[in-house]
Amino acid sequence: MPLRNMLAKSDPPEELTAHLENTLYGALALRRRVGTVAVAEEVTEGLFWSAACLAALCHDAGKIPDGFQAMLRGLVRAWGERHEVVSLGFLPSLIPDEQLLTWTATGVVTHHRCLEGGRGPLISAYGTAPEEEWRARLDPVPDDATAELCAWLADTARQVGLPVVADFRQGLDVIGTARQVFDLLLDRWDLPVSSDEGLTAVLLQGAVTLADHVSSAHGTLNAHQPLGTEFRPLLEKEFAEQGRSLRPHQIEAGALDGHLLLRAPTGSGKTEAGLLWAAAQTAVISQVAGGIPRVFFTLPYLASINAMAVRLGGLLKDETIVGVMHSRAASYHLATAICPEDGEEDHAEKARKAVSRAAATRLFRETVRVGTPYQILRGVLAGPSHSATVIDAANSVFVLDELHAYDPRRLGYILATAQLWERLGGRIAVLSATLPEALTRLFRETLRQNVHLVEGMAQQARPRHRLGLRERHLTDPESVGEIGERLAAEESVLVVANNVADAQHLFAELSSQAGVAFLLHSRFRRMDRSSIEAEIVERFGTGRPRRGGLVVATQVVEVSLDVDFDCLFTSAAPLEALLQRFGRVNRVALRRPADVIVHAAAFVSRRGDTGEYADGVYPRAPVEKGWAILYSQNGAEVEESQAKLWLDEVYGTAWGQEWYAEVLRHRGEFAEAFLGFAHPFASREDLAERFDELFDGTEAVLAQDLDVYEASLNQAHESRAAGRLLAERYLVPMPYWAAPLTTWEKRLGVRVIDADYDERLGLGAIRGRAAQVYEPGEVL
């Protein structure tokens, strides 16, 4: 069979040479975007990108055997062999340099499967097979196509300046040569390698797999960074139109060269300062390494990520250039596109577009992305599935917002990964309204390069809040009566409880006393929560006319919504959480100091855990210490500058020292387990579920919604992904430990929970056998 008839894909059909050429150009585009990765160039003696591009060009050359082509043409059901090991047989004819050959072959053979472990490891399949078995399994390889393909590969490589020679021996033994190269690779990667070598191997694998995926999807990599030199003039122009100007801490952050710690109060322009810093770093990195640095803006909660994506899209005047990088990204795109008047066909079409937007971000298209740190951390799982995340993170800029929201384990993991980002030429910033000295010290000890601290001031010098403490619990009837008085005065009132059960109880008690009332927590169906958040922002958004009403919420309101209320009633919590809640009141300090009322927590034990927790959520020690500090300020007008002193006092306690040690321990454990890369091509997929449990949780559909869930799956007839996205609107988020409260519906591939549910109240009492293992009010 001549080369022109050889296929790389069957659905739709794609010629082999077209796919190889597209993958090469994908690798060249990636090289232009990433630039020089210092650690990889040092290990490979300047051969990294040549190896990556040659591997991209040759990665699927092994698809020419008769068995593989017969499978693509539907003549046989399956070939049962791995084409990438056959591809190795073409490399020695093209690449005379032994080191370049080894690195190129490494990129070729690992672009689909791990060498050991995981699904179908290559060592198990081919490592001990004698040459006769290789030939029996992989031959025949057509001689005419082999010679043509060798010539085409050499000519294509030379056209783009890659170092190859043409040595076309008649009757090239592709299978015999492939086995020799495979044996060479097994020797190369059999023993543990140095950290830099292992990291370089993962980067190479990532470059080839990413180029292959972009080619297969016929996608593109954006070649422009909107958070570059043009961003500051754009922001200054927008500010000028609003009668504002850049503030000192924003200017200072935008002039820095290096890592950043920014401590700035809510409403002081912290986000803009972080973006100005990011714009400056993209310019510096581009000068040093070339390429187009990517900017990652990370936040702890999905709702806050979605809000930030909208905000960035507005600042950059184009929402399509901002990628949303979290597990519910397609749902976000769908929610922003659907209108109340849409019909079913409109929903189906918008679902298809939302799936495409999310898929483009998964292919690393956008140069500005908003997401959870978890999505980038997952790159350390490496292998064909995750190594592309590592190469994409090289020479990038990372803005980490609200690190206070992470427990010591997650925070330790994030800090360890920040060390990796720095090794890869990245710059890291931490933004927080509540940045204690302990976290500042942790960050500085984590990174090798200079870390600059910038202090921001509130937009107005006068205090924003007047603090009040109540010894009674937030759900106490007397507390409910005091909140009702504010509602009767037509004030806008925010009530924040520490758990869903308390929030639902308070909403039931208070909603009838408010003209407009909303309940917000994490146990709503996706579509209901999106609607509630939109209505809350419409009525109580910062800068909107003052209107009375009630919002009862849990912690989800802390960093998720840009809202402004007249007063706050909250349960006691750690100071960082309370300060975030305070920030939703008198947000830009345009009014007299507003009341923020803190109620004593109830300390209770948790099932299967030791110690006591405030309302079943927060450890007792920091909550009690924070309460004692606030008690000394009871009745006073409090200023933002006091927050750091309060936090330092909390972290200076025995609890704070234990917290610090725990973060360091988890940082070290993560670095040792994941960032050494001593065996870069051994599968880590068995650890993927642990990541999901730690960062992501699970979801379930209500038993009463199962029929409409299934109908939605079939709504977008020609797109399974779009149908699943429409169905996912009915899912209710739950933590991983709550999975036993559900049943698994195998036919639809979804968890089902039998429980009460109300569109305004969210998830209620659980029914059936699960009710026996779940105590109503227990924190989900």
mmCIF file of N, CA and C in Angstrom, residues 59 88 103 107 111 114 163 183 200 255 260 271 274 281 302 319 325 396 414 440 465 511 528 568 648 717 723 739:
data_model
loop_
_atom_site.group_PDB
_atom_site.id
_atom_site.type_symbol
_atom_site.label_atom_id
_atom_site.label_comp_id
_atom_site.label_asym_id
_atom_site.label_seq_id
_atom_site.Cartn_x
_atom_site.Cartn_y
_atom_site.Cartn_z
ATOM 1 N N HIS A 59 5.847 10.262 15.931
ATOM 2 C CA HIS A 59 5.174 9.495 16.982
ATOM 3 C C HIS A 59 4.244 8.412 16.455
ATOM 4 N N LEU A 88 9.457 3.432 16.748
ATOM 5 C CA LEU A 88 10.875 3.499 17.112
ATOM 6 C C LEU A 88 11.776 3.031 15.976
ATOM 7 N N TRP A 103 16.493 10.623 23.476
ATOM 8 C CA TRP A 103 15.419 11.498 23.959
ATOM 9 C C TRP A 103 14.219 11.481 23.012
ATOM 10 N N GLY A 107 10.284 10.223 23.862
ATOM 11 C CA GLY A 107 9.042 10.949 23.611
ATOM 12 C C GLY A 107 8.070 10.166 22.753
ATOM 13 N N HIS A 111 4.056 8.293 24.532
ATOM 14 C CA HIS A 111 2.995 9.287 24.324
ATOM 15 C C HIS A 111 1.590 8.710 24.529
ATOM 16 N N CYS A 114 2.291 4.082 29.799
ATOM 17 C CA CYS A 114 3.443 4.079 30.697
ATOM 18 C C CYS A 114 4.332 2.882 30.373
ATOM 19 N N PRO A 163 17.539 18.641 13.098
ATOM 20 C CA PRO A 163 18.802 17.988 12.720
ATOM 21 C C PRO A 163 18.616 16.512 12.377
ATOM 22 N N ASP A 183 14.917 -1.787 23.614
ATOM 23 C CA ASP A 183 15.850 -2.305 24.615
ATOM 24 C C ASP A 183 16.754 -1.194 25.141
ATOM 25 N N THR A 200 12.734 16.425 33.280
ATOM 26 C CA THR A 200 12.890 16.649 31.835
ATOM 27 C C THR A 200 12.153 15.590 31.034
ATOM 28 N N ALA A 255 5.305 47.044 39.267
ATOM 29 C CA ALA A 255 6.690 47.398 38.938
ATOM 30 C C ALA A 255 7.691 46.347 39.404
ATOM 31 N N LEU A 260 5.666 37.533 44.615
ATOM 32 C CA LEU A 260 4.918 38.579 45.316
ATOM 33 C C LEU A 260 4.086 38.007 46.455
ATOM 34 N N THR A 271 -7.281 42.427 43.446
ATOM 35 C CA THR A 271 -7.251 41.649 42.202
ATOM 36 C C THR A 271 -6.512 42.404 41.109
ATOM 37 N N GLY A 274 -2.840 42.265 41.641
ATOM 38 C CA GLY A 274 -2.289 40.979 41.239
ATOM 39 C C GLY A 274 -2.168 40.848 39.731
ATOM 40 N N GLN A 281 5.284 40.320 35.057
ATOM 41 C CA GLN A 281 6.077 39.085 35.038
ATOM 42 C C GLN A 281 6.061 38.434 33.661
ATOM 43 N N LEU A 302 -15.519 27.029 43.424
ATOM 44 C CA LEU A 302 -15.985 27.100 42.042
ATOM 45 C C LEU A 302 -16.729 28.397 41.769
ATOM 46 N N GLU A 319 -14.542 37.884 26.852
ATOM 47 C CA GLU A 319 -14.656 36.743 27.771
ATOM 48 C C GLU A 319 -14.144 35.451 27.158
ATOM 49 N N MET A 325 -10.894 26.738 34.351
ATOM 50 C CA MET A 325 -10.135 25.508 34.541
ATOM 51 C C MET A 325 -10.538 24.840 35.847
ATOM 52 N N SER A 396 5.550 30.104 33.437
ATOM 53 C CA SER A 396 4.216 30.669 33.596
ATOM 54 C C SER A 396 4.130 31.511 34.865
ATOM 55 N N ILE A 414 0.129 22.594 47.886
ATOM 56 C CA ILE A 414 0.232 23.749 46.999
ATOM 57 C C ILE A 414 1.625 24.372 47.095
ATOM 58 N N THR A 440 3.384 34.119 55.457
ATOM 59 C CA THR A 440 4.464 34.843 54.781
ATOM 60 C C THR A 440 5.780 34.087 54.936
ATOM 61 N N HIS A 465 -16.132 48.865 59.700
ATOM 62 C CA HIS A 465 -16.986 48.000 60.503
ATOM 63 C C HIS A 465 -16.985 48.375 61.980
ATOM 64 N N SER A 511 -37.082 34.117 56.703
ATOM 65 C CA SER A 511 -37.471 34.496 55.337
ATOM 66 C C SER A 511 -38.828 35.192 55.274
ATOM 67 N N ASP A 528 -29.874 25.393 40.162
ATOM 68 C CA ASP A 528 -30.538 26.208 41.170
ATOM 69 C C ASP A 528 -29.545 27.161 41.833
ATOM 70 N N LEU A 568 -24.020 42.414 59.115
ATOM 71 C CA LEU A 568 -23.711 40.983 59.106
ATOM 72 C C LEU A 568 -23.985 40.379 60.465
ATOM 73 N N ASP A 648 -1.604 37.226 63.643
ATOM 74 C CA ASP A 648 -0.301 36.835 64.173
ATOM 75 C C ASP A 648 -0.422 36.318 65.607
ATOM 76 N N HIS A 717 -29.077 15.034 20.689
ATOM 77 C CA HIS A 717 -29.027 13.690 20.113
ATOM 78 C C HIS A 717 -27.660 13.328 19.542
ATOM 79 N N GLY A 723 -25.291 16.269 25.876
ATOM 80 C CA GLY A 723 -26.407 15.717 26.629
ATOM 81 C C GLY A 723 -26.057 15.513 28.086
ATOM 82 N N ALA A 739 -20.399 9.429 49.755
ATOM 83 C CA ALA A 739 -20.783 8.495 48.686
ATOM 84 C C ALA A 739 -21.616 7.323 49.190
#
